[in-house]
Amino acid sequence: MMQSAGRTKYNSVGTLSEQPFAFENYYLLERRKYTLHPSGRLHGWLISIVVFTMVATMLLLVAMTGDEEISAVPSVHDASVGSMSTSDFPPGVILMISDGFGPASETFAHQFHNWRQGDTTKDVPLPLDDILVGHARTKSFSSLVTDSAAGATAFSCGLKTYNGAVGVDDKSRPCGTLLESAKVHRGMMTGLVVTSRITHATPASFSSHVTGRDDENAIAAQLIGDSPLGRVVDLMFGGGTCHFRPNTSSSADTPSCRSDSRDLFKEAQENHDWNVYLDRVAFDGLDANAKLPLMNLFAPSHLEYEIDRNSTTQPPLAEMAYKAVQILGTPERQAPNGFFLVIEGSRIDMAAHTNDPAAHVHDIWEYQETVKKMKGFVKTRPNTVLISISDHETGGLTLGRQVGSDYPEYKWNPSAIERVQKSAETLAAQWIHAVQQNVASESFLQKSIFKQGLGIDDATSDETAWFMEWRNDAPDSDDDVAYQLGDMVSRRALIGWTTHGHTAVDVNLYAYANEGPNIDELRGVIDNVDIAHFVSKYLNLDIQDITKRLNANKTFVEDVVASKRIHTPHGPYFH
């Protein structure tokens, strides 16, 4: 087949057929066995007590599950998984990344949820609460405050690198990743599920190698299989279609972000056997037997914030993640090799960049719902481990804010968050569009933006004047509108922010397993690179070998080193 102009063709090395391996047998936790010895009537009473206790325990577990979706996941003893015993289940890793989610954000979501239950004196736990095992340091090679690229590369390659680096070390050399080794060395099923562009820094760092995170066009080519290793990803759910479309695609519905004429959707299908889907209808038709590899991308750029999401066009994170484990985690499909799945709550971070507390907490809540479903899946799958970690904290969020010269009252106001109906980003776009159409009147601002959008009917004269002056000044930056809207809500909620960027705050670490991996190794205070070391050890991976293979291809290395550190045309550069 003819290749597109300017395309570098790499020879695939170390394919699965060339690298036979013996499946690693993993130990199971030893269970103590208790034996009841006959002793007349006492023996009968003991049996009755044991039976009663077992029944009560089973009923309690059923009540605690409380999720009809989870109950649909086949258990170890269901006919759908045949006669597999616990030891037959292959290893699995679900690595969840809550981008920009710091300890204060956890408290924010927890208290807001309890307030919505009607009683802040009660403590209604969230899905992450009972699997907290410690916290992690987040600094990068180049700074005490990391960006998402360096943070994700620490998770994927197990090393420190500079901010902006995707799958490369501090010398800009490609580094092997967990996902690549899982596919090449272990023949595992692999997947990426995100609410950002699939080419964004976090998912890219597990399957791509560029010196600058903004080179998303190069990342897109590597994602479909244009690399020395060939295709290493089996499933992709998220956004970012614009980086796969040729520059000849210019309609509003199918925009391109590429500077060349490469049609990566076509190349993915013809050269790498991808099954490509681009809407919710196709997604709803996918089941556990969906043909792999498959990608389903739902938007030109990021998916919508959860508070704005149109359920007819975009699925929520929890639904995408659940479908992914149904497809990748089916024992008949992946036995005996297992699966490795990365799930990112991407837009938690972006809302914090805007200092938009309402969008932030709604995306956190959806992430918690995703954790709930993944815990339910892991409960039925021995030898599978769930890890949840943030790459960094964003925004410097505080619950409690002094908004004047008077000494502050000790409180914050969840009701100000509850009233918000749309994200600051969406409302900013509405105001900007109104300005462009010359319909940005003060009445439109008060009714459509403040009252209907933010739930604010007491806007001050200074707040109103800011928007009217912005309209008249032909400003250079649209970001300021979203920032101002977010601050209006934050001031009323008494929520503070220290930055529109990241902070160096340590982040919480969560882990849960049924049987198999020893998650005690993650307890306490660890460094972010230790996540990669733990997963590599459990799955018996060899990311050093992948690193050697990548760097042995001189053409690829030259292309990586030469990759441009440029900004792509996406507006705000959330990192």
PDB file of N, CA and C in Angstrom, residues 198-277:
ATOM      1  N   ILE A 198      -7.243  11.662  23.474  1.00  0.00           N
ATOM      2  CA  ILE A 198      -6.479  10.433  23.686  1.00  0.00           C
ATOM      3  C   ILE A 198      -4.990  10.683  23.472  1.00  0.00           C
ATOM      4  N   THR A 199      -4.672  11.786  22.809  1.00  0.00           N
ATOM      5  CA  THR A 199      -3.288  12.178  22.549  1.00  0.00           C
ATOM      6  C   THR A 199      -2.726  13.075  23.641  1.00  0.00           C
ATOM      7  N   HIS A 200      -3.499  13.340  24.680  1.00  0.00           N
ATOM      8  CA  HIS A 200      -3.059  14.233  25.749  1.00  0.00           C
ATOM      9  C   HIS A 200      -1.942  13.576  26.564  1.00  0.00           C
ATOM     10  N   ALA A 201      -1.292  14.350  27.411  1.00  0.00           N
ATOM     11  CA  ALA A 201      -0.039  13.931  28.043  1.00  0.00           C
ATOM     12  C   ALA A 201      -0.133  12.608  28.794  1.00  0.00           C
ATOM     13  N   THR A 202      -1.173  12.429  29.599  1.00  0.00           N
ATOM     14  CA  THR A 202      -1.231  11.219  30.428  1.00  0.00           C
ATOM     15  C   THR A 202      -1.376   9.942  29.603  1.00  0.00           C
ATOM     16  N   PRO A 203      -2.409   9.789  28.765  1.00  0.00           N
ATOM     17  CA  PRO A 203      -2.475   8.547  27.986  1.00  0.00           C
ATOM     18  C   PRO A 203      -1.299   8.391  27.038  1.00  0.00           C
ATOM     19  N   ALA A 204      -0.819   9.498  26.483  1.00  0.00           N
ATOM     20  CA  ALA A 204       0.299   9.426  25.534  1.00  0.00           C
ATOM     21  C   ALA A 204       1.549   8.858  26.180  1.00  0.00           C
ATOM     22  N   SER A 205       1.758   9.147  27.462  1.00  0.00           N
ATOM     23  CA  SER A 205       2.990   8.729  28.127  1.00  0.00           C
ATOM     24  C   SER A 205       3.094   7.224  28.320  1.00  0.00           C
ATOM     25  N   PHE A 206       2.013   6.497  28.108  1.00  0.00           N
ATOM     26  CA  PHE A 206       2.056   5.044  28.245  1.00  0.00           C
ATOM     27  C   PHE A 206       2.308   4.340  26.914  1.00  0.00           C
ATOM     28  N   SER A 207       2.202   5.066  25.812  1.00  0.00           N
ATOM     29  CA  SER A 207       2.293   4.377  24.522  1.00  0.00           C
ATOM     30  C   SER A 207       2.982   5.201  23.442  1.00  0.00           C
ATOM     31  N   SER A 208       3.573   6.328  23.816  1.00  0.00           N
ATOM     32  CA  SER A 208       4.189   7.216  22.832  1.00  0.00           C
ATOM     33  C   SER A 208       5.466   7.824  23.398  1.00  0.00           C
ATOM     34  N   HIS A 209       6.250   8.414  22.501  1.00  0.00           N
ATOM     35  CA  HIS A 209       7.537   8.968  22.902  1.00  0.00           C
ATOM     36  C   HIS A 209       7.814  10.228  22.090  1.00  0.00           C
ATOM     37  N   VAL A 210       7.684  11.401  22.729  1.00  0.00           N
ATOM     38  CA  VAL A 210       8.024  12.676  22.096  1.00  0.00           C
ATOM     39  C   VAL A 210       8.683  13.567  23.141  1.00  0.00           C
ATOM     40  N   THR A 211       9.529  14.472  22.689  1.00  0.00           N
ATOM     41  CA  THR A 211      10.237  15.346  23.631  1.00  0.00           C
ATOM     42  C   THR A 211       9.348  16.466  24.164  1.00  0.00           C
ATOM     43  N   GLY A 212       8.281  16.789  23.440  1.00  0.00           N
ATOM     44  CA  GLY A 212       7.368  17.833  23.878  1.00  0.00           C
ATOM     45  C   GLY A 212       5.930  17.384  23.780  1.00  0.00           C
ATOM     46  N   ARG A 213       5.194  17.497  24.855  1.00  0.00           N
ATOM     47  CA  ARG A 213       3.850  16.958  24.957  1.00  0.00           C
ATOM     48  C   ARG A 213       2.870  17.548  23.949  1.00  0.00           C
ATOM     49  N   ASP A 214       3.166  18.739  23.425  1.00  0.00           N
ATOM     50  CA  ASP A 214       2.229  19.367  22.500  1.00  0.00           C
ATOM     51  C   ASP A 214       2.326  18.832  21.076  1.00  0.00           C
ATOM     52  N   ASP A 215       3.267  17.939  20.829  1.00  0.00           N
ATOM     53  CA  ASP A 215       3.371  17.337  19.497  1.00  0.00           C
ATOM     54  C   ASP A 215       2.374  16.177  19.391  1.00  0.00           C
ATOM     55  N   GLU A 216       1.098  16.517  19.500  1.00  0.00           N
ATOM     56  CA  GLU A 216       0.057  15.488  19.565  1.00  0.00           C
ATOM     57  C   GLU A 216      -0.193  14.820  18.225  1.00  0.00           C
ATOM     58  N   ASN A 217       0.216  15.446  17.143  1.00  0.00           N
ATOM     59  CA  ASN A 217       0.082  14.783  15.843  1.00  0.00           C
ATOM     60  C   ASN A 217       1.010  13.582  15.756  1.00  0.00           C
ATOM     61  N   ALA A 218       2.240  13.730  16.257  1.00  0.00           N
ATOM     62  CA  ALA A 218       3.179  12.606  16.288  1.00  0.00           C
ATOM     63  C   ALA A 218       2.693  11.536  17.255  1.00  0.00           C
ATOM     64  N   ILE A 219       2.127  11.974  18.377  1.00  0.00           N
ATOM     65  CA  ILE A 219       1.592  11.027  19.358  1.00  0.00           C
ATOM     66  C   ILE A 219       0.480  10.183  18.739  1.00  0.00           C
ATOM     67  N   ALA A 220      -0.404  10.819  17.983  1.00  0.00           N
ATOM     68  CA  ALA A 220      -1.519  10.103  17.352  1.00  0.00           C
ATOM     69  C   ALA A 220      -0.999   9.002  16.425  1.00  0.00           C
ATOM     70  N   ALA A 221       0.051   9.310  15.658  1.00  0.00           N
ATOM     71  CA  ALA A 221       0.614   8.309  14.743  1.00  0.00           C
ATOM     72  C   ALA A 221       1.185   7.124  15.510  1.00  0.00           C
ATOM     73  N   GLN A 222       1.848   7.394  16.623  1.00  0.00           N
ATOM     74  CA  GLN A 222       2.402   6.299  17.415  1.00  0.00           C
ATOM     75  C   GLN A 222       1.308   5.480  18.084  1.00  0.00           C
ATOM     76  N   LEU A 223       0.239   6.134  18.489  1.00  0.00           N
ATOM     77  CA  LEU A 223      -0.859   5.415  19.144  1.00  0.00           C
ATOM     78  C   LEU A 223      -1.458   4.336  18.251  1.00  0.00           C
ATOM     79  N   ILE A 224      -1.572   4.603  16.965  1.00  0.00           N
ATOM     80  CA  ILE A 224      -2.193   3.605  16.090  1.00  0.00           C
ATOM     81  C   ILE A 224      -1.227   2.482  15.726  1.00  0.00           C
ATOM     82  N   GLY A 225       0.081   2.668  15.990  1.00  0.00           N
ATOM     83  CA  GLY A 225       1.033   1.591  15.728  1.00  0.00           C
ATOM     84  C   GLY A 225       2.240   1.986  14.916  1.00  0.00           C
ATOM     85  N   ASP A 226       2.410   3.256  14.626  1.00  0.00           N
ATOM     86  CA  ASP A 226       3.534   3.718  13.812  1.00  0.00           C
ATOM     87  C   ASP A 226       4.748   3.943  14.708  1.00  0.00           C
ATOM     88  N   SER A 227       5.358   2.848  15.153  1.00  0.00           N
ATOM     89  CA  SER A 227       6.520   2.907  16.031  1.00  0.00           C
ATOM     90  C   SER A 227       7.317   1.615  15.863  1.00  0.00           C
ATOM     91  N   PRO A 228       8.533   1.566  16.401  1.00  0.00           N
ATOM     92  CA  PRO A 228       9.346   0.346  16.260  1.00  0.00           C
ATOM     93  C   PRO A 228       8.695  -0.906  16.831  1.00  0.00           C
ATOM     94  N   LEU A 229       7.815  -0.748  17.809  1.00  0.00           N
ATOM     95  CA  LEU A 229       7.164  -1.894  18.440  1.00  0.00           C
ATOM     96  C   LEU A 229       5.896  -2.311  17.718  1.00  0.00           C
ATOM     97  N   GLY A 230       5.451  -1.504  16.767  1.00  0.00           N
ATOM     98  CA  GLY A 230       4.171  -1.765  16.134  1.00  0.00           C
ATOM     99  C   GLY A 230       3.040  -1.343  17.059  1.00  0.00           C
ATOM    100  N   ARG A 231       1.862  -1.872  16.832  1.00  0.00           N
ATOM    101  CA  ARG A 231       0.715  -1.503  17.668  1.00  0.00           C
ATOM    102  C   ARG A 231       0.807  -2.184  19.029  1.00  0.00           C
ATOM    103  N   VAL A 232       0.659  -1.377  20.105  1.00  0.00           N
ATOM    104  CA  VAL A 232       0.718  -1.944  21.458  1.00  0.00           C
ATOM    105  C   VAL A 232      -0.571  -1.699  22.237  1.00  0.00           C
ATOM    106  N   VAL A 233      -1.472  -0.881  21.706  1.00  0.00           N
ATOM    107  CA  VAL A 233      -2.736  -0.585  22.384  1.00  0.00           C
ATOM    108  C   VAL A 233      -3.864  -1.345  21.694  1.00  0.00           C
ATOM    109  N   ASP A 234      -4.732  -1.970  22.498  1.00  0.00           N
ATOM    110  CA  ASP A 234      -5.860  -2.726  21.949  1.00  0.00           C
ATOM    111  C   ASP A 234      -7.166  -1.956  21.965  1.00  0.00           C
ATOM    112  N   LEU A 235      -7.304  -0.999  22.885  1.00  0.00           N
ATOM    113  CA  LEU A 235      -8.582  -0.306  23.049  1.00  0.00           C
ATOM    114  C   LEU A 235      -8.320   1.138  23.465  1.00  0.00           C
ATOM    115  N   MET A 236      -9.036   2.072  22.838  1.00  0.00           N
ATOM    116  CA  MET A 236      -8.937   3.484  23.196  1.00  0.00           C
ATOM    117  C   MET A 236     -10.324   4.107  23.217  1.00  0.00           C
ATOM    118  N   PHE A 237     -10.694   4.699  24.352  1.00  0.00           N
ATOM    119  CA  PHE A 237     -11.924   5.477  24.480  1.00  0.00           C
ATOM    120  C   PHE A 237     -11.538   6.888  24.933  1.00  0.00           C
ATOM    121  N   GLY A 238     -12.108   7.916  24.287  1.00  0.00           N
ATOM    122  CA  GLY A 238     -11.834   9.281  24.711  1.00  0.00           C
ATOM    123  C   GLY A 238     -12.185  10.275  23.634  1.00  0.00           C
ATOM    124  N   GLY A 239     -11.432  11.378  23.584  1.00  0.00           N
ATOM    125  CA  GLY A 239     -11.640  12.409  22.575  1.00  0.00           C
ATOM    126  C   GLY A 239     -10.395  12.582  21.727  1.00  0.00           C
ATOM    127  N   GLY A 240     -10.381  13.652  20.913  1.00  0.00           N
ATOM    128  CA  GLY A 240      -9.183  13.992  20.160  1.00  0.00           C
ATOM    129  C   GLY A 240      -9.169  13.592  18.706  1.00  0.00           C
ATOM    130  N   THR A 241     -10.328  13.538  18.050  1.00  0.00           N
ATOM    131  CA  THR A 241     -10.344  13.108  16.648  1.00  0.00           C
ATOM    132  C   THR A 241      -9.579  14.054  15.733  1.00  0.00           C
ATOM    133  N   CYS A 242      -9.423  15.307  16.139  1.00  0.00           N
ATOM    134  CA  CYS A 242      -8.798  16.282  15.234  1.00  0.00           C
ATOM    135  C   CYS A 242      -7.352  15.936  14.909  1.00  0.00           C
ATOM    136  N   HIS A 243      -6.691  15.182  15.772  1.00  0.00           N
ATOM    137  CA  HIS A 243      -5.295  14.816  15.513  1.00  0.00           C
ATOM    138  C   HIS A 243      -5.159  13.588  14.604  1.00  0.00           C
ATOM    139  N   PHE A 244      -6.275  13.010  14.245  1.00  0.00           N
ATOM    140  CA  PHE A 244      -6.267  11.847  13.358  1.00  0.00           C
ATOM    141  C   PHE A 244      -6.775  12.188  11.953  1.00  0.00           C
ATOM    142  N   ARG A 245      -7.350  13.367  11.797  1.00  0.00           N
ATOM    143  CA  ARG A 245      -7.934  13.744  10.512  1.00  0.00           C
ATOM    144  C   ARG A 245      -6.943  14.544   9.670  1.00  0.00           C
ATOM    145  N   PRO A 246      -6.963  14.368   8.349  1.00  0.00           N
ATOM    146  CA  PRO A 246      -6.051  15.118   7.476  1.00  0.00           C
ATOM    147  C   PRO A 246      -6.404  16.599   7.469  1.00  0.00           C
ATOM    148  N   ASN A 247      -5.435  17.430   7.098  1.00  0.00           N
ATOM    149  CA  ASN A 247      -5.674  18.872   7.099  1.00  0.00           C
ATOM    150  C   ASN A 247      -6.672  19.309   6.031  1.00  0.00           C
ATOM    151  N   THR A 248      -7.099  18.387   5.210  1.00  0.00           N
ATOM    152  CA  THR A 248      -8.140  18.693   4.217  1.00  0.00           C
ATOM    153  C   THR A 248      -9.535  18.636   4.835  1.00  0.00           C
ATOM    154  N   SER A 249      -9.632  18.114   6.067  1.00  0.00           N
ATOM    155  CA  SER A 249     -10.919  18.032   6.756  1.00  0.00           C
ATOM    156  C   SER A 249     -11.117  19.325   7.542  1.00  0.00           C
ATOM    157  N   SER A 250     -12.068  20.119   7.128  1.00  0.00           N
ATOM    158  CA  SER A 250     -12.188  21.455   7.709  1.00  0.00           C
ATOM    159  C   SER A 250     -13.605  21.828   8.153  1.00  0.00           C
ATOM    160  N   SER A 251     -14.529  20.881   8.132  1.00  0.00           N
ATOM    161  CA  SER A 251     -15.893  21.205   8.543  1.00  0.00           C
ATOM    162  C   SER A 251     -15.951  21.396  10.055  1.00  0.00           C
ATOM    163  N   ALA A 252     -17.000  22.043  10.525  1.00  0.00           N
ATOM    164  CA  ALA A 252     -17.147  22.306  11.952  1.00  0.00           C
ATOM    165  C   ALA A 252     -17.269  21.020  12.753  1.00  0.00           C
ATOM    166  N   ASP A 253     -17.863  20.006  12.160  1.00  0.00           N
ATOM    167  CA  ASP A 253     -18.065  18.733  12.858  1.00  0.00           C
ATOM    168  C   ASP A 253     -16.835  17.832  12.805  1.00  0.00           C
ATOM    169  N   THR A 254     -16.007  18.005  11.788  1.00  0.00           N
ATOM    170  CA  THR A 254     -14.834  17.139  11.627  1.00  0.00           C
ATOM    171  C   THR A 254     -13.580  17.974  11.397  1.00  0.00           C
ATOM    172  N   PRO A 255     -13.220  18.838  12.342  1.00  0.00           N
ATOM    173  CA  PRO A 255     -12.034  19.680  12.157  1.00  0.00           C
ATOM    174  C   PRO A 255     -10.745  18.867  12.261  1.00  0.00           C
ATOM    175  N   SER A 256      -9.696  19.409  11.664  1.00  0.00           N
ATOM    176  CA  SER A 256      -8.383  18.778  11.751  1.00  0.00           C
ATOM    177  C   SER A 256      -7.431  19.696  12.504  1.00  0.00           C
ATOM    178  N   CYS A 257      -6.549  19.090  13.294  1.00  0.00           N
ATOM    179  CA  CYS A 257      -5.484  19.817  13.967  1.00  0.00           C
ATOM    180  C   CYS A 257      -4.131  19.503  13.335  1.00  0.00           C
ATOM    181  N   ARG A 258      -4.134  18.713  12.269  1.00  0.00           N
ATOM    182  CA  ARG A 258      -2.895  18.309  11.643  1.00  0.00           C
ATOM    183  C   ARG A 258      -2.417  19.350  10.629  1.00  0.00           C
ATOM    184  N   SER A 259      -1.113  19.395  10.433  1.00  0.00           N
ATOM    185  CA  SER A 259      -0.533  20.275   9.424  1.00  0.00           C
ATOM    186  C   SER A 259      -0.223  19.523   8.141  1.00  0.00           C
ATOM    187  N   ASP A 260      -0.487  18.205   8.148  1.00  0.00           N
ATOM    188  CA  ASP A 260      -0.229  17.399   6.958  1.00  0.00           C
ATOM    189  C   ASP A 260      -1.511  16.733   6.480  1.00  0.00           C
ATOM    190  N   SER A 261      -1.394  15.942   5.428  1.00  0.00           N
ATOM    191  CA  SER A 261      -2.573  15.325   4.824  1.00  0.00           C
ATOM    192  C   SER A 261      -2.785  13.885   5.274  1.00  0.00           C
ATOM    193  N   ARG A 262      -2.096  13.455   6.307  1.00  0.00           N
ATOM    194  CA  ARG A 262      -2.256  12.076   6.766  1.00  0.00           C
ATOM    195  C   ARG A 262      -3.644  11.854   7.364  1.00  0.00           C
ATOM    196  N   ASP A 263      -4.291  10.799   6.939  1.00  0.00           N
ATOM    197  CA  ASP A 263      -5.575  10.383   7.490  1.00  0.00           C
ATOM    198  C   ASP A 263      -5.291   9.184   8.384  1.00  0.00           C
ATOM    199  N   LEU A 264      -5.110   9.445   9.678  1.00  0.00           N
ATOM    200  CA  LEU A 264      -4.706   8.369  10.586  1.00  0.00           C
ATOM    201  C   LEU A 264      -5.823   7.369  10.854  1.00  0.00           C
ATOM    202  N   PHE A 265      -7.059   7.779  10.706  1.00  0.00           N
ATOM    203  CA  PHE A 265      -8.148   6.809  10.836  1.00  0.00           C
ATOM    204  C   PHE A 265      -8.047   5.766   9.709  1.00  0.00           C
ATOM    205  N   LYS A 266      -7.780   6.237   8.520  1.00  0.00           N
ATOM    206  CA  LYS A 266      -7.633   5.327   7.378  1.00  0.00           C
ATOM    207  C   LYS A 266      -6.396   4.454   7.544  1.00  0.00           C
ATOM    208  N   GLU A 267      -5.301   5.049   7.953  1.00  0.00           N
ATOM    209  CA  GLU A 267      -4.071   4.280   8.172  1.00  0.00           C
ATOM    210  C   GLU A 267      -4.262   3.247   9.280  1.00  0.00           C
ATOM    211  N   ALA A 268      -4.974   3.639  10.340  1.00  0.00           N
ATOM    212  CA  ALA A 268      -5.217   2.708  11.446  1.00  0.00           C
ATOM    213  C   ALA A 268      -5.977   1.481  10.968  1.00  0.00           C
ATOM    214  N   GLN A 269      -6.967   1.680  10.118  1.00  0.00           N
ATOM    215  CA  GLN A 269      -7.769   0.572   9.620  1.00  0.00           C
ATOM    216  C   GLN A 269      -6.999  -0.286   8.617  1.00  0.00           C
ATOM    217  N   GLU A 270      -6.303   0.357   7.709  1.00  0.00           N
ATOM    218  CA  GLU A 270      -5.661  -0.371   6.617  1.00  0.00           C
ATOM    219  C   GLU A 270      -4.312  -0.978   7.003  1.00  0.00           C
ATOM    220  N   ASN A 271      -3.571  -0.314   7.872  1.00  0.00           N
ATOM    221  CA  ASN A 271      -2.219  -0.781   8.191  1.00  0.00           C
ATOM    222  C   ASN A 271      -2.109  -1.505   9.529  1.00  0.00           C
ATOM    223  N   HIS A 272      -3.064  -1.254  10.437  1.00  0.00           N
ATOM    224  CA  HIS A 272      -2.943  -1.824  11.780  1.00  0.00           C
ATOM    225  C   HIS A 272      -4.227  -2.513  12.252  1.00  0.00           C
ATOM    226  N   ASP A 273      -5.168  -2.709  11.353  1.00  0.00           N
ATOM    227  CA  ASP A 273      -6.384  -3.498  11.627  1.00  0.00           C
ATOM    228  C   ASP A 273      -7.280  -2.915  12.711  1.00  0.00           C
ATOM    229  N   TRP A 274      -7.223  -1.614  12.937  1.00  0.00           N
ATOM    230  CA  TRP A 274      -8.089  -0.999  13.934  1.00  0.00           C
ATOM    231  C   TRP A 274      -9.540  -0.997  13.471  1.00  0.00           C
ATOM    232  N   ASN A 275     -10.447  -1.184  14.417  1.00  0.00           N
ATOM    233  CA  ASN A 275     -11.866  -0.952  14.207  1.00  0.00           C
ATOM    234  C   ASN A 275     -12.166   0.427  14.769  1.00  0.00           C
ATOM    235  N   VAL A 276     -12.552   1.349  13.912  1.00  0.00           N
ATOM    236  CA  VAL A 276     -12.693   2.746  14.283  1.00  0.00           C
ATOM    237  C   VAL A 276     -14.163   3.127  14.402  1.00  0.00           C
ATOM    238  N   TYR A 277     -14.533   3.672  15.575  1.00  0.00           N
ATOM    239  CA  TYR A 277     -15.893   4.155  15.821  1.00  0.00           C
ATOM    240  C   TYR A 277     -15.811   5.586  16.333  1.00  0.00           C
TER     241      TYR A 277
END
